[in-house]
Amino acid sequence: MGALQVTLGVIGVAVSVVAWGMFAAAVLRQVRTIRLGQPDPTRNGPFLPRLATLVKEFAAHTRMAKVRTVAPWHWLVMWGFLIGSLVLFEAYGEVFVPSWHWPVIGDWAVWNLLTEILGVGTVVGGVALAVIRQLNHPRRADRLSRFAGSNFKQAYFVEAVVIIEGLGILGVKVFKEASGLENQPLWANFVTAPLGHLLPANPDLVSVMAIIKLLSGMIWLAVVSKNLTMGVAWHRFSAFFNIYFKREDDGAVALGALRPMMSAGKPLDFEEADPEKDVFGAGRIEDFSWKGWLDFSTCTECGRCQSQCPAWNTGKPLSPKLVITQLRDHAYAKAPYLMAGGRKDMAGDEIGIVGDDAEARLAKIDVLALAESGRPLIGGAEEFGVIDPDVLWSCTSCGACVEQCPVDIEHVDHIVDMRRYQVLIESNFPTELGGMFKNLENKGNPWGQNAKDRLAWTEGLPFEVPVFDGELAADVEYLFWVGCAGAFEDRAKKTTQAVAELLYNADVKFTVLGPEETCTGDPARRAGNEFLFQMLAQQNVEVLNTVFEGREPGKRKIVVTCAHCFNTLANEYPQLGGTFEVVHHTQLLNKLVREKRLVPVAPIAEDVTYHDPCYLGRHNKVYDAPRELVGATGAELREMPRHGDRSMCCGAGGARMWMEERIGKRINVERVDEALGTAPTKIATGCPFCRVMLSDGLTARKSEQAAADHVEVVDVAQLLLAAVKRGEEKPAQV
């Protein structure tokens, strides 16, 4: 051990003591900050399924692999960081004694092979990620870059440290080989051994490379410790917890049902709720749960959510990534005020720090934190709001952001929570929603139609549609939930009629509720009006439980044509005591075709492209049944570039169906343009909302002579009906 080794070793240890101290303090500060969020006991277990999801997602990179050009490089960097940490600690010995290595495993050829692969993989992976970031830099294509709005300096710093760490690992091994301090087979040191023979034998260089490896890590620790909002670095630790504590313990993403309104860790009971004490959605940053704060802390700013967002891709101000990072920055800026006990009432008056010493306590809080505490969560630039209202109300709740996020951030739940506060407490929402809410409350449907007209779609059918009359016949297999669109919207009525006729032809016994049916409440809930949703949902659950009274769970079957009704009945009504076996009409019709109860004949010679409804596809993973039906009709299916779990939204979800689209390109027109790019004769879908939006978009393009007159939008059921053999007319169903 020479003077150089002692000097470098002392420097390394001294810097490490400071860096590790800073890091430990930062971790404690971050944990305290995250715990400022509301309690959420639903994340506590079960342990083994959550652990299995965690291991699968990080070890196999199952979610990261959704972008395959990035996944292998990130996988190399991730393992380089995890296992490379052992190599980093090895530097504490190598800087003092160049020949030092870990006892026992340090002599294993397999361990040396592993560190060799890690060193090479970390360098290659780090360079590849930096190149990918450059190739997708927003200066090249502003709105098309998923990195627009991301912090490039922080990202390049992290990637630079990754590369330096990898070079440090390899450098130490190279100079050990050159100095004869390591005797491993060539297959174990396949890169460093050949390089070592080309370099001078100097053990001092081992110590130099060791201190470079060590100090780069310590600098990284110090920098991230001073920047708690540096998600691109902190996700290396927080992502494990964010994945483990994801909403669904079976590993599914946070789609389908919305998270119930929670207050003090319990579902909110509107009959007993007190706006002065209970949390109604999220009106302040502290109203989000601790898992929400963990989400904000974990965002890596990779922009995958942004690249898939229909609002962002059509020139709207909404970027799911920027929503999360803006909430994160606000949360951490306001945290010192909250930790000091600060709290304001709905009027904005201080109620947390009060008493004779209030002024002295407030004086101890950072002035920036005090300023941050006065910012409204939702507000325009003139109000210095955190989230602009146009951002909040641009969301279609399509779930593309949640589906793509590699660290399981729950964007949609957070956005709807903010909407809930705006609607229920502030009564601040787009004016168009006021009419929709009124129609739902007074008429039971968003169009404001009379309940007696819910059976108008049955007129003209060659058979009588059975209507529930107070007792469900024993031979009835399905309740056909028509939905508001299927009953009142002229284009959707054709889908309803087609499904009814197909069920009749297949001799499937069904009945409808008619005037007893009301809206499931989906548009109210996605718009933030949880109170109205629960009113409608509880009414429907009561009716449905009466309809199926006496039937065992496996025989309480409902078939629906609307993807939104499908999602609400199947996933959200169980929250209110309504558990039914719900199938989408494409699933049931596909089953009937497989069973030969429906036999398509006279195949249509047409080219069809299929649009995946968000609430059928991403939210409920129904992708195959509609496509198999299209194939069964004899049509040639032409997929759009964005399909399956990457499908582009039609623009109707999140109650956007009833809101004007005043900013940017219309989402439905964007989707129609993509569909027309496949040169179809028909654009098929499986949701009445999608059909309306796509039809409107197609009409707009036809008026501009950008689409042929023969192209039309149809439901998959209509395609099937046109291809099914008509038998002899059957007697009316009774």
mmCIF file of C-alpha atoms in Angstrom, residues 461-607:
data_model
loop_
_atom_site.group_PDB
_atom_site.id
_atom_site.type_symbol
_atom_site.label_atom_id
_atom_site.label_comp_id
_atom_site.label_asym_id
_atom_site.label_seq_id
_atom_site.Cartn_x
_atom_site.Cartn_y
_atom_site.Cartn_z
ATOM 1 C CA LEU A 461 -87.978 -6.111 -36.117
ATOM 2 C CA PRO A 462 -89.511 -9.336 -37.497
ATOM 3 C CA PHE A 463 -90.099 -10.684 -33.990
ATOM 4 C CA GLU A 464 -91.295 -9.467 -30.641
ATOM 5 C CA VAL A 465 -88.592 -8.485 -28.194
ATOM 6 C CA PRO A 466 -89.422 -9.780 -24.709
ATOM 7 C CA VAL A 467 -89.510 -7.152 -21.964
ATOM 8 C CA PHE A 468 -89.047 -7.927 -18.286
ATOM 9 C CA ASP A 469 -92.446 -7.828 -16.627
ATOM 10 C CA GLY A 470 -91.555 -8.457 -13.012
ATOM 11 C CA GLU A 471 -90.480 -12.091 -13.232
ATOM 12 C CA LEU A 472 -87.595 -13.574 -15.205
ATOM 13 C CA ALA A 473 -88.657 -16.671 -17.123
ATOM 14 C CA ALA A 474 -86.656 -19.795 -16.299
ATOM 15 C CA ASP A 475 -85.489 -20.261 -19.897
ATOM 16 C CA VAL A 476 -84.107 -16.719 -20.233
ATOM 17 C CA GLU A 477 -80.333 -16.974 -20.402
ATOM 18 C CA TYR A 478 -79.314 -13.322 -20.823
ATOM 19 C CA LEU A 479 -80.565 -9.927 -19.850
ATOM 20 C CA PHE A 480 -79.822 -7.702 -22.844
ATOM 21 C CA TRP A 481 -78.628 -4.361 -21.452
ATOM 22 C CA VAL A 482 -79.364 -2.007 -24.341
ATOM 23 C CA GLY A 483 -77.747 1.141 -22.929
ATOM 24 C CA CYS A 484 -78.698 4.759 -23.524
ATOM 25 C CA ALA A 485 -76.935 5.065 -26.883
ATOM 26 C CA GLY A 486 -78.364 1.763 -28.085
ATOM 27 C CA ALA A 487 -81.870 2.931 -27.202
ATOM 28 C CA PHE A 488 -81.804 6.576 -28.292
ATOM 29 C CA GLU A 489 -78.988 7.245 -30.775
ATOM 30 C CA ASP A 490 -80.090 6.435 -34.331
ATOM 31 C CA ARG A 491 -76.785 4.922 -35.469
ATOM 32 C CA ALA A 492 -76.423 2.867 -32.291
ATOM 33 C CA LYS A 493 -79.986 1.581 -32.661
ATOM 34 C CA LYS A 494 -78.857 -0.334 -35.747
ATOM 35 C CA THR A 495 -76.298 -2.162 -33.620
ATOM 36 C CA THR A 496 -78.940 -2.967 -31.016
ATOM 37 C CA GLN A 497 -81.284 -4.314 -33.684
ATOM 38 C CA ALA A 498 -78.513 -6.400 -35.264
ATOM 39 C CA VAL A 499 -77.553 -7.970 -31.935
ATOM 40 C CA ALA A 500 -81.167 -8.719 -31.053
ATOM 41 C CA GLU A 501 -81.764 -10.337 -34.435
ATOM 42 C CA LEU A 502 -78.604 -12.446 -34.176
ATOM 43 C CA LEU A 503 -79.536 -13.622 -30.697
ATOM 44 C CA TYR A 504 -83.000 -14.497 -31.953
ATOM 45 C CA ASN A 505 -81.602 -16.408 -34.942
ATOM 46 C CA ALA A 506 -79.274 -18.338 -32.618
ATOM 47 C CA ASP A 507 -82.233 -19.191 -30.384
ATOM 48 C CA VAL A 508 -80.697 -17.428 -27.403
ATOM 49 C CA LYS A 509 -83.408 -16.561 -24.906
ATOM 50 C CA PHE A 510 -83.062 -12.996 -23.718
ATOM 51 C CA THR A 511 -85.081 -10.172 -22.291
ATOM 52 C CA VAL A 512 -84.680 -6.410 -21.961
ATOM 53 C CA LEU A 513 -85.602 -4.012 -19.174
ATOM 54 C CA GLY A 514 -87.118 -1.335 -21.385
ATOM 55 C CA PRO A 515 -88.245 1.695 -19.349
ATOM 56 C CA GLU A 516 -86.742 0.169 -16.183
ATOM 57 C CA GLU A 517 -83.229 0.651 -17.562
ATOM 58 C CA THR A 518 -81.296 3.826 -16.765
ATOM 59 C CA CYS A 519 -77.784 5.037 -17.515
ATOM 60 C CA THR A 520 -75.074 3.034 -15.768
ATOM 61 C CA GLY A 521 -73.514 6.329 -14.679
ATOM 62 C CA ASP A 522 -70.249 5.970 -16.584
ATOM 63 C CA PRO A 523 -70.205 9.513 -18.041
ATOM 64 C CA ALA A 524 -71.039 11.002 -14.641
ATOM 65 C CA ARG A 525 -68.270 9.087 -12.903
ATOM 66 C CA ARG A 526 -65.597 9.848 -15.496
ATOM 67 C CA ALA A 527 -66.595 13.509 -15.386
ATOM 68 C CA GLY A 528 -66.088 13.527 -11.622
ATOM 69 C CA ASN A 529 -69.723 13.514 -10.468
ATOM 70 C CA GLU A 530 -69.354 10.570 -8.124
ATOM 71 C CA PHE A 531 -72.536 11.430 -6.235
ATOM 72 C CA LEU A 532 -74.653 11.193 -9.395
ATOM 73 C CA PHE A 533 -72.888 8.002 -10.439
ATOM 74 C CA GLN A 534 -73.665 6.330 -7.133
ATOM 75 C CA MET A 535 -77.280 7.444 -7.297
ATOM 76 C CA LEU A 536 -77.724 5.893 -10.759
ATOM 77 C CA ALA A 537 -75.632 2.823 -9.995
ATOM 78 C CA GLN A 538 -77.433 2.007 -6.750
ATOM 79 C CA GLN A 539 -80.762 2.307 -8.539
ATOM 80 C CA ASN A 540 -79.584 -0.062 -11.287
ATOM 81 C CA VAL A 541 -78.067 -2.535 -8.845
ATOM 82 C CA GLU A 542 -81.356 -2.679 -6.972
ATOM 83 C CA VAL A 543 -83.273 -3.303 -10.215
ATOM 84 C CA LEU A 544 -80.810 -5.936 -11.450
ATOM 85 C CA ASN A 545 -80.725 -7.764 -8.137
ATOM 86 C CA THR A 546 -84.517 -7.880 -8.295
ATOM 87 C CA VAL A 547 -84.422 -9.207 -11.866
ATOM 88 C CA PHE A 548 -82.004 -11.976 -10.940
ATOM 89 C CA GLU A 549 -83.537 -12.710 -7.562
ATOM 90 C CA GLY A 550 -83.264 -16.403 -6.783
ATOM 91 C CA ARG A 551 -80.682 -17.082 -9.469
ATOM 92 C CA GLU A 552 -77.292 -18.471 -8.530
ATOM 93 C CA PRO A 553 -74.238 -16.303 -9.396
ATOM 94 C CA GLY A 554 -73.280 -18.239 -12.542
ATOM 95 C CA LYS A 555 -76.684 -17.605 -14.105
ATOM 96 C CA ARG A 556 -76.932 -13.855 -13.552
ATOM 97 C CA LYS A 557 -75.862 -13.090 -17.115
ATOM 98 C CA ILE A 558 -75.933 -9.726 -18.890
ATOM 99 C CA VAL A 559 -74.948 -9.000 -22.491
ATOM 100 C CA VAL A 560 -74.164 -5.404 -23.488
ATOM 101 C CA THR A 561 -73.281 -3.596 -26.708
ATOM 102 C CA CYS A 562 -71.743 -0.487 -25.120
ATOM 103 C CA ALA A 563 -68.128 -0.850 -24.002
ATOM 104 C CA HIS A 564 -68.692 1.762 -21.279
ATOM 105 C CA CYS A 565 -71.745 -0.066 -19.907
ATOM 106 C CA PHE A 566 -69.760 -3.299 -20.115
ATOM 107 C CA ASN A 567 -66.947 -1.871 -18.026
ATOM 108 C CA THR A 568 -69.244 -0.277 -15.446
ATOM 109 C CA LEU A 569 -71.519 -3.286 -14.970
ATOM 110 C CA ALA A 570 -68.653 -5.786 -14.845
ATOM 111 C CA ASN A 571 -66.045 -3.855 -12.868
ATOM 112 C CA GLU A 572 -67.704 -1.069 -10.892
ATOM 113 C CA TYR A 573 -71.098 -2.357 -9.821
ATOM 114 C CA PRO A 574 -69.459 -5.004 -7.592
ATOM 115 C CA GLN A 575 -68.243 -2.042 -5.486
ATOM 116 C CA LEU A 576 -71.936 -1.347 -4.780
ATOM 117 C CA GLY A 577 -73.188 -4.896 -4.282
ATOM 118 C CA GLY A 578 -74.019 -5.805 -7.868
ATOM 119 C CA THR A 579 -72.135 -8.884 -9.040
ATOM 120 C CA PHE A 580 -73.117 -10.243 -12.437
ATOM 121 C CA GLU A 581 -71.589 -12.226 -15.283
ATOM 122 C CA VAL A 582 -71.247 -9.555 -17.953
ATOM 123 C CA VAL A 583 -70.236 -10.258 -21.555
ATOM 124 C CA HIS A 584 -69.789 -7.926 -24.473
ATOM 125 C CA HIS A 585 -71.888 -8.671 -27.532
ATOM 126 C CA THR A 586 -68.786 -9.444 -29.609
ATOM 127 C CA GLN A 587 -67.770 -12.109 -27.088
ATOM 128 C CA LEU A 588 -71.205 -13.738 -27.073
ATOM 129 C CA LEU A 589 -71.625 -13.594 -30.842
ATOM 130 C CA ASN A 590 -68.171 -15.070 -31.352
ATOM 131 C CA LYS A 591 -69.109 -17.910 -28.996
ATOM 132 C CA LEU A 592 -72.302 -18.529 -30.973
ATOM 133 C CA VAL A 593 -70.334 -18.666 -34.236
ATOM 134 C CA ARG A 594 -67.889 -21.149 -32.724
ATOM 135 C CA GLU A 595 -70.796 -23.289 -31.556
ATOM 136 C CA LYS A 596 -72.298 -23.178 -35.084
ATOM 137 C CA ARG A 597 -75.440 -21.571 -33.722
ATOM 138 C CA LEU A 598 -74.700 -18.698 -36.067
ATOM 139 C CA VAL A 599 -73.302 -19.735 -39.442
ATOM 140 C CA PRO A 600 -72.010 -16.904 -41.624
ATOM 141 C CA VAL A 601 -72.575 -17.538 -45.333
ATOM 142 C CA ALA A 602 -72.139 -15.514 -48.499
ATOM 143 C CA PRO A 603 -68.870 -13.926 -47.294
ATOM 144 C CA ILE A 604 -68.623 -10.261 -48.009
ATOM 145 C CA ALA A 605 -65.762 -9.297 -50.289
ATOM 146 C CA GLU A 606 -64.737 -6.202 -48.388
ATOM 147 C CA ASP A 607 -61.694 -4.740 -46.681
#
